[in-house]
Coordinates of C-alpha atoms in Angstrom, one line a residue:
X1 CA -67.5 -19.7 -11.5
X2 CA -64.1 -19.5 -9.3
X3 CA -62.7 -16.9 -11.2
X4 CA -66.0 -14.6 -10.6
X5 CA -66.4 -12.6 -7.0
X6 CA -68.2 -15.6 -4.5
X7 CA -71.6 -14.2 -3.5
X8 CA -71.0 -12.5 -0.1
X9 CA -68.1 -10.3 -2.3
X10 CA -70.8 -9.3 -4.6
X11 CA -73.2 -8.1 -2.5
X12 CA -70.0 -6.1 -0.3
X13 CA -69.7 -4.3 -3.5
X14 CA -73.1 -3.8 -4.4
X15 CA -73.6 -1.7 -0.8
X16 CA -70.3 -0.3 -1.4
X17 CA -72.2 1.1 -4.5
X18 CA -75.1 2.2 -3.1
X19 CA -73.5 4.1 0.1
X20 CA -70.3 5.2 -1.3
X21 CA -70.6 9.1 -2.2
X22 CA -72.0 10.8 -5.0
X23 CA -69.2 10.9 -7.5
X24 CA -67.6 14.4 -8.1
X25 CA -68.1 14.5 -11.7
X26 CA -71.6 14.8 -13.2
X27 CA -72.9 11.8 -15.0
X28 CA -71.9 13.4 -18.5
X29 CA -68.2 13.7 -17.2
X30 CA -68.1 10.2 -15.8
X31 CA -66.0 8.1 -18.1
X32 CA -67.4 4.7 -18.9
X33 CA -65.1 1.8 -17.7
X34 CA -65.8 -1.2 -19.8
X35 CA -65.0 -4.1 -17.5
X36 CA -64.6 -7.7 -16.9
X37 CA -68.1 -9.6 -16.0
X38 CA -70.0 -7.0 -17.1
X39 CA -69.9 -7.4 -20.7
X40 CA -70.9 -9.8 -23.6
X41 CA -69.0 -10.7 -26.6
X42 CA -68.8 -8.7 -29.7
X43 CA -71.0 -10.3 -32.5
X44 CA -69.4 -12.8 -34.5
X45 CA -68.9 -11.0 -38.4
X46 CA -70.4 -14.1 -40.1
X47 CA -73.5 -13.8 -38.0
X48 CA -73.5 -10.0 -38.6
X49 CA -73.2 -11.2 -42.7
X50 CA -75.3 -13.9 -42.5
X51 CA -78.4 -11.5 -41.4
X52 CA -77.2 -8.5 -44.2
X53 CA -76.4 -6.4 -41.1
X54 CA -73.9 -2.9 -41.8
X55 CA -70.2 -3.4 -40.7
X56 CA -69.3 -7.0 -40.4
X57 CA -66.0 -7.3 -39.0
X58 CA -64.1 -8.5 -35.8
X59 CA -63.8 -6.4 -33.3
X60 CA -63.5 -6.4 -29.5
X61 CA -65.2 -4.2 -27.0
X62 CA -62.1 -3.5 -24.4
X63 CA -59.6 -2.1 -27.3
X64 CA -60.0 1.3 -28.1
X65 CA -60.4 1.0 -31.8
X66 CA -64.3 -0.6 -32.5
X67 CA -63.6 -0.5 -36.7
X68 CA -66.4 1.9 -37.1
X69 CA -67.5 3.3 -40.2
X70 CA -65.8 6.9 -40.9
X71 CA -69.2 8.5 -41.1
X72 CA -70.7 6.6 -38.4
X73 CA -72.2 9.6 -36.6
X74 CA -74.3 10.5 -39.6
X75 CA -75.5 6.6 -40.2
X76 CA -76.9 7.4 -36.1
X77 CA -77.7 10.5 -36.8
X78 CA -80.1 9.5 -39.8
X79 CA -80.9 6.4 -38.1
X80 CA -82.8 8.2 -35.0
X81 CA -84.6 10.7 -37.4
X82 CA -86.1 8.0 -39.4
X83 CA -87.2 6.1 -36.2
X84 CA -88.8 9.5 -34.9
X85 CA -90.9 10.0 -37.8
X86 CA -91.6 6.4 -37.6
X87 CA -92.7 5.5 -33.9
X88 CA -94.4 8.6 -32.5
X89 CA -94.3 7.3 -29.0
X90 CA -90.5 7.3 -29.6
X91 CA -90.3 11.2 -30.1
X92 CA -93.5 11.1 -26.5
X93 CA -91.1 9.2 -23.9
X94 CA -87.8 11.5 -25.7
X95 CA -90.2 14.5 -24.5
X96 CA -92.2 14.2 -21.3
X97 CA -89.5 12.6 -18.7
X98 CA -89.2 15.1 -15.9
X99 CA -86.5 12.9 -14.4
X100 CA -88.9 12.6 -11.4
X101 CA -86.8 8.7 -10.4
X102 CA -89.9 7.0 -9.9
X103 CA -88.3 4.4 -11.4
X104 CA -84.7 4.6 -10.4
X105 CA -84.9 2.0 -7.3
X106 CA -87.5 -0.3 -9.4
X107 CA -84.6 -1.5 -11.8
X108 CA -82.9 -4.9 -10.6
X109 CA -79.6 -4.2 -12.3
X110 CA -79.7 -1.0 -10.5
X111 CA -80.2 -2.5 -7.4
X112 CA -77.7 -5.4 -8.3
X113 CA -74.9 -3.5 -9.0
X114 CA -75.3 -0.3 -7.4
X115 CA -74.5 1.8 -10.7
X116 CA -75.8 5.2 -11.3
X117 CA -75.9 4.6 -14.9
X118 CA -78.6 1.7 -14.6
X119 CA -81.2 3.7 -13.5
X120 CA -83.6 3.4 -16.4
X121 CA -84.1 7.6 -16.0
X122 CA -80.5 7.7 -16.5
X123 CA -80.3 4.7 -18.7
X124 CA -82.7 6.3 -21.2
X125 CA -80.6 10.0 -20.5
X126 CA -77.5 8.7 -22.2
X127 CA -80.0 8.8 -25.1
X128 CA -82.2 11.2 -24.7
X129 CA -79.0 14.4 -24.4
X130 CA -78.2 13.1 -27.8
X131 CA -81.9 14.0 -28.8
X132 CA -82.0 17.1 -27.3
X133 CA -78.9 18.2 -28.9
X134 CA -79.4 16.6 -32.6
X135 CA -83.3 17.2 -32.5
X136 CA -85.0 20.2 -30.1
X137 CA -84.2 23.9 -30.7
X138 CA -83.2 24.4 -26.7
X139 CA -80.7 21.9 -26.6
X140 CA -79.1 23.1 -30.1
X141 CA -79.4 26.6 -28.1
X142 CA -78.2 25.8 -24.5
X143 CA -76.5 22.7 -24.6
X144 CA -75.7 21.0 -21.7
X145 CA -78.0 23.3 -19.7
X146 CA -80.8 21.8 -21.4
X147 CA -79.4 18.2 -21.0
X148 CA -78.1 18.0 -24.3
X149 CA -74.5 16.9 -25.4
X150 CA -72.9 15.9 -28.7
X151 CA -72.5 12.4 -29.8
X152 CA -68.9 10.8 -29.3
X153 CA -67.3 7.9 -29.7
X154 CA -67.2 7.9 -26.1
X155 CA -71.2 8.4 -25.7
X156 CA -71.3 5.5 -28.5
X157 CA -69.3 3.2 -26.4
X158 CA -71.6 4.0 -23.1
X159 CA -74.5 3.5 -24.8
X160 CA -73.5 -0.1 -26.1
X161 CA -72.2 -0.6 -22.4
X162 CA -75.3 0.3 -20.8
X163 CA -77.8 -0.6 -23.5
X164 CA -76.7 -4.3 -23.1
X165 CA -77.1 -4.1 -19.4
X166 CA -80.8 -3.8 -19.9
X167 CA -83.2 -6.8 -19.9
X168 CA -85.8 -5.2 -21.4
X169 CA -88.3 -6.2 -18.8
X170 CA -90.5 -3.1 -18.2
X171 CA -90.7 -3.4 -14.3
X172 CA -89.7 0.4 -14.6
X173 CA -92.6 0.8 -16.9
X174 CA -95.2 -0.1 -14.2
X175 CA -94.0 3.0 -11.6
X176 CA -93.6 5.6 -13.9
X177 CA -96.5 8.4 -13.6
X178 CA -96.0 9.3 -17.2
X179 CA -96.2 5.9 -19.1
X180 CA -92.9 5.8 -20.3
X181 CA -91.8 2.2 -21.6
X182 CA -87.8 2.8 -21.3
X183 CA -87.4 -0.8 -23.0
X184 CA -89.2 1.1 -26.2
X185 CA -85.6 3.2 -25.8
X186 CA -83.3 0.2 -25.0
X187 CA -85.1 -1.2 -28.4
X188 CA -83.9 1.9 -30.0
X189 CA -80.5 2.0 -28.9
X190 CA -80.2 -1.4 -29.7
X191 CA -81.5 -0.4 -33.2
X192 CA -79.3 2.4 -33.2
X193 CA -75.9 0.5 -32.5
X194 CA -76.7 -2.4 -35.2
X195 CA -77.3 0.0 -38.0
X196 CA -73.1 0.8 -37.3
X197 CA -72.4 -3.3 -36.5
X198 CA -72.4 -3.0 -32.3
X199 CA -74.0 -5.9 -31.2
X200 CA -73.5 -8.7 -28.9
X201 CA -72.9 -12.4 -30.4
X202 CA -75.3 -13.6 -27.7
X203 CA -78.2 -11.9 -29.8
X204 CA -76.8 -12.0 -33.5
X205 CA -75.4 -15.9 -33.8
X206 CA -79.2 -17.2 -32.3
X207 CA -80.6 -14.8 -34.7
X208 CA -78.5 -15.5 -37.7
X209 CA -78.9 -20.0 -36.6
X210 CA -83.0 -18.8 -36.4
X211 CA -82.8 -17.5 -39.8
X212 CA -80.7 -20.4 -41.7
X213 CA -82.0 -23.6 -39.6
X214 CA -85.4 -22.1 -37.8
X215 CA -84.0 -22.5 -34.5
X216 CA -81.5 -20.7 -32.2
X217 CA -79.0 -23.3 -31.9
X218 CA -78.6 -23.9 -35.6
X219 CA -80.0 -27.1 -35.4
X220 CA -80.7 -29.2 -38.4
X221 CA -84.4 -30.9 -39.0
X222 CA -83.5 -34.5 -38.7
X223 CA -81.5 -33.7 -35.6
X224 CA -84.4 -31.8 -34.0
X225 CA -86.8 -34.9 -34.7
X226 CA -84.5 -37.1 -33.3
X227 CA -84.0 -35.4 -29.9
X228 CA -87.9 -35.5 -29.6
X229 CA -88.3 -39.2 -30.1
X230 CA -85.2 -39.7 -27.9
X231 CA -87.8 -37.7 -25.0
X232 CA -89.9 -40.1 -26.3
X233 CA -87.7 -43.5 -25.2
X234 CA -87.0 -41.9 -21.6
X235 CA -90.9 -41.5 -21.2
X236 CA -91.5 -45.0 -22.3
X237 CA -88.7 -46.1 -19.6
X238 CA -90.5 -44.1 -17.0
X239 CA -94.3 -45.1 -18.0
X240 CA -94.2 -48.2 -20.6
X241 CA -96.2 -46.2 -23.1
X242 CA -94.8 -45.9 -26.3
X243 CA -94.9 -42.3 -27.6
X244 CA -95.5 -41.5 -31.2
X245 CA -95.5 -37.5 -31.9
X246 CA -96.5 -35.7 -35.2
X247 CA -94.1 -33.9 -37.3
X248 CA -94.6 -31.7 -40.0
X249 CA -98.5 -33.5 -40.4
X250 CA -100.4 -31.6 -42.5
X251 CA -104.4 -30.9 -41.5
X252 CA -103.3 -31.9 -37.6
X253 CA -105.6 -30.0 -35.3
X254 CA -102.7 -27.4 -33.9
X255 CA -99.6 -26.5 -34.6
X256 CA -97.2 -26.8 -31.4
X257 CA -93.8 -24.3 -31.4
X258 CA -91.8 -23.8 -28.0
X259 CA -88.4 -22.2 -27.7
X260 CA -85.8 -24.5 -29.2
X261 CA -84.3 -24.5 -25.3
X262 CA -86.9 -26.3 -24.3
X263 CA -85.4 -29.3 -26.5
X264 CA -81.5 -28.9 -26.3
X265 CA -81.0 -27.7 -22.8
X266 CA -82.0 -28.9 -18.8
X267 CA -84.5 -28.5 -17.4
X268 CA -86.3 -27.4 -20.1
X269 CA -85.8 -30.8 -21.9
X270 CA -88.3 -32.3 -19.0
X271 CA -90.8 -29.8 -19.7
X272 CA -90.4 -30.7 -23.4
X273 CA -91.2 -34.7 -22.1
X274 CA -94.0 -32.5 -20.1
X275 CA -95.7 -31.3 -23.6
X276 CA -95.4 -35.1 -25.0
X277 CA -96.9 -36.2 -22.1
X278 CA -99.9 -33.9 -22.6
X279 CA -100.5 -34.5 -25.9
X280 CA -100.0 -38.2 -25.8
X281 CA -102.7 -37.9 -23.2
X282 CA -105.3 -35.9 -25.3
X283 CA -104.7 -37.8 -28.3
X284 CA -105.2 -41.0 -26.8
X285 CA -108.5 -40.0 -24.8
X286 CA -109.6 -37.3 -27.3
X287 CA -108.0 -37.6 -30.2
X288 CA -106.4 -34.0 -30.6
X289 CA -103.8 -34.2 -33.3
X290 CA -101.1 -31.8 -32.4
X291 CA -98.0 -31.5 -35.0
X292 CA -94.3 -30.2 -33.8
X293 CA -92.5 -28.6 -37.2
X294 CA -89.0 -29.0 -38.0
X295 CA -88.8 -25.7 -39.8
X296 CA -90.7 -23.7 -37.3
X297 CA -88.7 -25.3 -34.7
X298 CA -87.8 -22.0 -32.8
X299 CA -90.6 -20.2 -30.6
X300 CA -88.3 -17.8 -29.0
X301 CA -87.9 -13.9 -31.0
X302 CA -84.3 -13.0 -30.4
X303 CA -84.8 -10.6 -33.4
X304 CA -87.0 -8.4 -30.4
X305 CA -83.0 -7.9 -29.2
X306 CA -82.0 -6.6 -32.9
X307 CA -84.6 -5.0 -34.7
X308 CA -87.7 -4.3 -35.9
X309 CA -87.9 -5.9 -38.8
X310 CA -85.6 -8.5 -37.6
X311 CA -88.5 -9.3 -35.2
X312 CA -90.8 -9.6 -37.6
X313 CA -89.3 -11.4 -39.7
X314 CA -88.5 -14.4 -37.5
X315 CA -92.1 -14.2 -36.1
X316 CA -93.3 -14.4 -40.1
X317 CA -92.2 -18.0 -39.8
X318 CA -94.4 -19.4 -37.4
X319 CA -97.1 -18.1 -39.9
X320 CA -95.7 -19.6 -43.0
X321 CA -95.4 -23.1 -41.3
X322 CA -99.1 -23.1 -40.3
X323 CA -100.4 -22.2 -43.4
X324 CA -98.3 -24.7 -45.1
X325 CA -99.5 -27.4 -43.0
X326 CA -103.4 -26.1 -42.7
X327 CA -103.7 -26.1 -38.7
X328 CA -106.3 -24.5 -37.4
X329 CA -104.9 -22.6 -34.7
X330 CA -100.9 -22.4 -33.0
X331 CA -100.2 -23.2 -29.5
X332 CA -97.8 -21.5 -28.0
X333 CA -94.9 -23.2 -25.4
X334 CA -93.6 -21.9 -22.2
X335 CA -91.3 -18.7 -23.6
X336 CA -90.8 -15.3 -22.5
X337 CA -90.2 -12.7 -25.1
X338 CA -91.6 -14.9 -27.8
X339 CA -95.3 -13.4 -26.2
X340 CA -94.8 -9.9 -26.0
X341 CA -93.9 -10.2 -29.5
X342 CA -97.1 -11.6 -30.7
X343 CA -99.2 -9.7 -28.2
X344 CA -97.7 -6.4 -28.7
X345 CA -96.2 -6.1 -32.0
X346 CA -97.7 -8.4 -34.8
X347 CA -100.4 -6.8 -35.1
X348 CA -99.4 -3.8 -37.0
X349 CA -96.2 -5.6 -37.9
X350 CA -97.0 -8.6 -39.5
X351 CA -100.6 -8.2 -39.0
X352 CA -103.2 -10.3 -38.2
X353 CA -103.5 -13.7 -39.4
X354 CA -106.8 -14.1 -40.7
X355 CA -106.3 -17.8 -42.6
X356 CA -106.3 -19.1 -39.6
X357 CA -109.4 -19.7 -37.3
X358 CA -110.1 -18.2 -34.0
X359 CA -108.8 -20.8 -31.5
X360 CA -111.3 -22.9 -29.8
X361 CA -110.4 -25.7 -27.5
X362 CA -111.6 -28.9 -29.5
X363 CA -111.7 -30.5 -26.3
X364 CA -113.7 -27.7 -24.0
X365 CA -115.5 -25.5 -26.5
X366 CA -113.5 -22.7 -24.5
X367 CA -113.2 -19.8 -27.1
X368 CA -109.9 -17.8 -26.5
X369 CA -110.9 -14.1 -27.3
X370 CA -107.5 -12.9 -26.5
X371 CA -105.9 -14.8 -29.5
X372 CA -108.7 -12.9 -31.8
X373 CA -106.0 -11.8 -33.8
X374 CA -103.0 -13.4 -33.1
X375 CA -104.8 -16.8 -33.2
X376 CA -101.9 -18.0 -30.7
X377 CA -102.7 -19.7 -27.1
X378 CA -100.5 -19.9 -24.8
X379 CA -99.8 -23.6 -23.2
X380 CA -100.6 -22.2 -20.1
X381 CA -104.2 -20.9 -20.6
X382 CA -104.9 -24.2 -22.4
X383 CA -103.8 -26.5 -19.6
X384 CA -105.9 -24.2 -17.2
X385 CA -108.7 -24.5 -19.1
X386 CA -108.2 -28.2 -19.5
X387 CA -108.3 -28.6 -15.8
X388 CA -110.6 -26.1 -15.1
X389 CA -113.2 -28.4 -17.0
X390 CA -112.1 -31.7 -15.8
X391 CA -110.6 -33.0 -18.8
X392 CA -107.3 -34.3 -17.1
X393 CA -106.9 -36.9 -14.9
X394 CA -104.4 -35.8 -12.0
X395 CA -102.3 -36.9 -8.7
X396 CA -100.8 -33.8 -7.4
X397 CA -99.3 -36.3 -4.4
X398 CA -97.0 -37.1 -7.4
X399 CA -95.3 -33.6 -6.2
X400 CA -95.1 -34.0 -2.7
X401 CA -91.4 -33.5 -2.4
X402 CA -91.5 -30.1 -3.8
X403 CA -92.4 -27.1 -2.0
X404 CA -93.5 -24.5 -5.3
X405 CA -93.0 -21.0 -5.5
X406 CA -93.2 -19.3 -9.0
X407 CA -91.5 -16.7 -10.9
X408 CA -93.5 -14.5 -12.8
X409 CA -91.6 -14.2 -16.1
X410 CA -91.6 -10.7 -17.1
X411 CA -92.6 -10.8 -20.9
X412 CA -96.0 -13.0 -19.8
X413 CA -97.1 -11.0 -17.0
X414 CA -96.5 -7.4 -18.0
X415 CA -96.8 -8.0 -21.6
X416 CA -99.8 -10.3 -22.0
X417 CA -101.2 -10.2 -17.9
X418 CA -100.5 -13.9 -18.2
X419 CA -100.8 -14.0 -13.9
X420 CA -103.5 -16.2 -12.7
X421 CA -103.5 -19.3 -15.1
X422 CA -99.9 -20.5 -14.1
X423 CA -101.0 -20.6 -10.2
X424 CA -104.0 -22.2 -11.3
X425 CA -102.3 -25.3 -13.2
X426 CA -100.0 -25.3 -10.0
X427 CA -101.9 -25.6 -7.5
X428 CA -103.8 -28.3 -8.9
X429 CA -100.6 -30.7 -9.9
X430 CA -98.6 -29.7 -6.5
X431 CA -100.5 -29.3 -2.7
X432 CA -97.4 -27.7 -1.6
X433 CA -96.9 -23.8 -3.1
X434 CA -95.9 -20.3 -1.8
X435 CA -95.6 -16.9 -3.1
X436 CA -92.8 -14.4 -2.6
X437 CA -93.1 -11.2 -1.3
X438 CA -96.3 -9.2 -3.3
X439 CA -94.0 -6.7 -4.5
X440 CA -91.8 -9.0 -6.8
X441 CA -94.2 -10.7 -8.2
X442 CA -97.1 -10.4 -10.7
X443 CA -97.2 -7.0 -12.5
X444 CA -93.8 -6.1 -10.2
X445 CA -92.2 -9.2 -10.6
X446 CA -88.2 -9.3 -10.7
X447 CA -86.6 -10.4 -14.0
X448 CA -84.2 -13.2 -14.1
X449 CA -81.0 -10.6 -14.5
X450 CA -80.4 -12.8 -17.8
X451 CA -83.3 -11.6 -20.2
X452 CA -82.9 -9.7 -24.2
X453 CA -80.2 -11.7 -24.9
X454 CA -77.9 -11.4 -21.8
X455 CA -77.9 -15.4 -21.0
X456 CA -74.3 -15.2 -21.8
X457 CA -71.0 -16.8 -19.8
X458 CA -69.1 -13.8 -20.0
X459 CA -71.5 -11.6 -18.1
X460 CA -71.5 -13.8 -15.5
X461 CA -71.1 -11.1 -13.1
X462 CA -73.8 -8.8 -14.1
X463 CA -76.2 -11.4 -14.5
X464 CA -75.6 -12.6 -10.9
X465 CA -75.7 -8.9 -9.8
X466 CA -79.4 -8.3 -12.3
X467 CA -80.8 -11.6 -10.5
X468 CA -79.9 -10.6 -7.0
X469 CA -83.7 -8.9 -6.2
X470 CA -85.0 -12.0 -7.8
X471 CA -82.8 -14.4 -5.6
X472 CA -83.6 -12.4 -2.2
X473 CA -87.2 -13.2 -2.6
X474 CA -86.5 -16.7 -3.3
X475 CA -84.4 -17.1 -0.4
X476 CA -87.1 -15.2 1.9
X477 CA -89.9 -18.1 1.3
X478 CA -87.1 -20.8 1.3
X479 CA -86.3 -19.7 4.6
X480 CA -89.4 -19.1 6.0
X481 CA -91.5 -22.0 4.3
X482 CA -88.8 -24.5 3.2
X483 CA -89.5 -23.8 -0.6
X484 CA -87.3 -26.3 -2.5
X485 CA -88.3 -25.6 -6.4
X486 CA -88.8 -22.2 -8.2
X487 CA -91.2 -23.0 -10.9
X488 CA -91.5 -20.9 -14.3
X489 CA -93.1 -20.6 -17.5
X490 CA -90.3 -19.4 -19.9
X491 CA -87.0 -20.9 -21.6
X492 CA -84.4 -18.0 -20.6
X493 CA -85.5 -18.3 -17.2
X494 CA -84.9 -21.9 -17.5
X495 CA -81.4 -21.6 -18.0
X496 CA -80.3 -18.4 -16.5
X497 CA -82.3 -19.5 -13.0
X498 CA -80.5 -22.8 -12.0
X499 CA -76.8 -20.7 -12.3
X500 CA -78.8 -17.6 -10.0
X501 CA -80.3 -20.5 -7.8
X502 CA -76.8 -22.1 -7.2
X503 CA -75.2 -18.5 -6.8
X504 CA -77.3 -17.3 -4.1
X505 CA -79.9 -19.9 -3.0
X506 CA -78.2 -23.4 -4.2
X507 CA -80.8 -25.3 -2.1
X508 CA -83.5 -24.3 -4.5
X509 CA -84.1 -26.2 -8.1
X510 CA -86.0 -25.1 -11.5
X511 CA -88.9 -26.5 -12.9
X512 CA -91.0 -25.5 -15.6
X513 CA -94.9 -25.8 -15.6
X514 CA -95.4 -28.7 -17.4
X515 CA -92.6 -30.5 -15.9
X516 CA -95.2 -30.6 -12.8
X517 CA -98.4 -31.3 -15.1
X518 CA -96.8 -34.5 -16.7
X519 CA -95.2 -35.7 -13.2
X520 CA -98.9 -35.7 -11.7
X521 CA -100.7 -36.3 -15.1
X522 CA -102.0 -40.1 -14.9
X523 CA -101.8 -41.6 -19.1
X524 CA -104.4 -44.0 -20.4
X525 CA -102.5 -47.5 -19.8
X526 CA -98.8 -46.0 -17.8
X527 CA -97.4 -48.8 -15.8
X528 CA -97.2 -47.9 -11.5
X529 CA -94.8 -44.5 -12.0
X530 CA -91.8 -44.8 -9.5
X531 CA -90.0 -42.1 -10.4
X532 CA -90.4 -38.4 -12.8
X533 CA -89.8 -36.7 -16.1
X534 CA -85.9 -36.9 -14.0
X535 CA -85.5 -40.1 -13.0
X536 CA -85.4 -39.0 -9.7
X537 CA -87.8 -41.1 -7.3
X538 CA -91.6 -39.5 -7.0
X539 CA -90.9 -38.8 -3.2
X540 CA -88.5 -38.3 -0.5
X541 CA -89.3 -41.2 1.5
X542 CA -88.5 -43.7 -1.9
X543 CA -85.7 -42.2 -2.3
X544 CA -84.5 -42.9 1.0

């Protein structure tokens, strides 16, 4: 990161920002400046192909010619109108916003970078003038004095600016009086900008690799397998126990799928060994038969960042694979977006999957009457619940050297009010953990700055910038408490959190939730532990 500004430049330029004057022109005259940091790549064309999107070609965002088609105002044009008749609360949160900025200082990119523009009210303006112009009889009539303006191919080049400076995370959501979801609009611009070939190759490679190999990376089945069993051979260095997971077993008990991060990249490959661990454990004392699938080897939904029914047709997969293999029920790994998918959407998108049963805990008897219809658990409500009734055998002292906080991933806790359970399942494998301020987390927690497909190196900037609210709290309890490890319950904030850590708080780690179950989880037969899922001695004293 030497070429990027160091942190204390940064956060100059962020106050310079926020208490520089208003600019002289009005936020319709402002010219867009595409820059440096702030940006991801253009979509690769065989990616754009591969997924039968319009417009493949090369292009690049910072040369004035984006090889758009010639009618490309009438593919929008037609494009929005569809989507209005389509989503009615589309055409609601076009109509009620009385620009009131309720949610202009709740925004972390906002507050990162200090730009006008990433207020979500004024985010979701350089959308909704368009509307009022194209669509209502007072902007057609009054123009700009109604907020309406025509669409340009500089307007088209600010939305895909701005549009992909949105995580999607819905913190604005929560404070505004009206209801308005503005992610619902950064959805739609999104939607807008593929149907002419704008996207970001950060979202439409993973989607494109999700579609041809199941997973994200493009990773093949036997190579997939092999990187699970090679898990396996570190855990039997650590414990002597020799591993021996399920793939692709037909009739097993549950069907396990976690974002293909969790496999290929740190530290989400420890919580991986974490979800071994666990099921090694309940197979062995209970005899749960949990099966992994090389096809449905991909948990994460980057099609949420694309399209509707690019969404739903990556979620379709997870479906297929468990009726292929006759599960029972699918448990869900530590993932972000890959929840507000199922909880909010596949409903009435895929609809519900009634082959499958209602998921009941084979261990507990606990019947999860939130996954009615999605019949869907997520890993942390079942390790709760496993806990809660005593089922797992525990040494939280196995922990010691970490002082916890945790991040409340956005997607879990405002999209499925997934707050309580992680605590729980931490303060029961850890005796040392702290919360950050009350207003950044649970329902108002930061996002990472990295979320809907921003995860990228070129945007190295702007993520750093996004994360900054996120980071502040962090540093506040490490200063004040000593807190050492920020722990987490999805895969982007697994690898977008260490590079934010080491940016603005480099004495703090990452650690995902299971990472801290399996360290303190005692197995049926483990040899004396001396070290974790890191090979890093169990405490500080050892290690000295």
């Amino acid at each position: 990161m030497a070429d990027e500004l160091k942190p204390e430049e940064l956060l100059n330029q962020t106050r310079q920002n926020h208490q520089s004057n208003p600019p002289i022109t009005s936020w319709m005259d402002t010219p867009t400046i595409i820059r440096k940091g702030m940006y991801c790549y253009a979509s690769n064309p065989k990616s754009v192909e591969y997924l039968g999107l319009p417009n493949a070609r090369k292009w690049n965002p910072i040369e004035d010619d984006w090889k758009l088609p010639d009618n490309w105002q009438e593919i929008i044009h037609k494009g929005f109108k569809e989507r209005l008749e389509r989503f009615r609360s589309i055409k609601v949160f076009m109509d009620i916003c009385v620009r009131c900025g309720a949610c202009a200082d709740k925004c972390h990119f906002f507050i990162g970078t200090g730009d006008p523009k990433n207020m979500p009210v004024l985010r979701a303006e350089l959308i909704r003038s368009i509307y009022r112009n194209d669509f209502t009889s007072a902007g057609k009539i009054f123009g700009r004095l109604a907020g309406a303006r025509k669409m340009t191919l500089d307007v088209l080049k600010e939305w895909w600016y701005y549009f992909f400076q949105c995580s999607e995370c819905r913190r604005c959501s929560v404070y505004c009086p009206y209801g308005i979801d503005t992610a619902e609009i950064t959805i739609l611009g999104r939607e807008l900008l593929n149907l002419i070939g704008l996207n970001i190759d950060w979202i439409a490679t993973p989607v494109a690799n999700c579609y041809r190999t199941g997973n994200h990376l493009g990773i093949q089945p036997h190579a997939f397998k092999e990187m699970i069993e090679f898990f396996c051979e570190d855990i039997e260095e650590i414990t002597e126990l020799k591993l021996e997971p399920n793939f692709n077993k037909k009739g097993a008990d549950i069907l396990f799928i976690t974002p293909s991060g969790d496999v290929f990249a740190d530290p989400g490959t420890y919580t991986c060994m974490g979800y071994l661990m666990l099921f090694h454990y309940l197979k062995e004392k209970y005899g749960l038969e949990v099966t992994w699938s090389t096809y449905a080897s991909e948990g994460g939904n980057f099609g949420f960042f694309t399209s509707h029914e690019t969404m739903k047709r990556l979620n379709s997969k997870m479906y297929a694979e468990a009726k292929r293999l006759g599960v029972k029920w699918i448990l869900g790994g530590e993932c972000g977006h890959m929840w507000r998918v199922i909880q909010q959407y596949m409903s009435t998108m895929n609809g519900p999957a009634d082959f499958l049963e209602v998921p009941v805990s084979p261990i507990t008897g606990t019947k999860f009457e939130n996954a009615k219809e999605t019949k869907m658990v997520h890993i942390a409500e079942f390790t709760a619940d496993l806990i809660k009734h005593g089922k797992l055998d525990l040494n939280p002292s196995r922990n010691d050297k970490y002082k916890i906080t945790f991040h409340d991933s956005c997607n879990p806790s405002r999209g499925m009010g997934l707050l309580e359970e992680p605590r729980y399942v931490i303060n029961q494998t850890c005796n040392h953990f702290y919360e950050m301020p009350t207003n950044t987390i649970r329902e108002q927690t930061f996002c990472c700055g990295s979320g809907s497909g921003l995860n990228a190196g070129e945007n190295i900037e702007l993520r750093m910038a996004g994360g900054l609210p996120r980071a502040n709290a962090v540093k506040y309890v490490h200063e004040k408490f000593g807190v050492n490890m920020l722990a987490c319950i999805c895969a982007v904030d697994r690898a977008a959190l260490p590079t934010l850590m080491e940016y603005w708080v480099p004495d703090v780690g990452v650690i995902g939730l299971h990472e801290l179950v399996a360290n303190a989880l005692i197995l049926p037969g483990e040899c004396e532990r001396t070290t974790d899922l890191r090979g890093e001695p169990l405490s500080e004293e050892e290690g000295e």
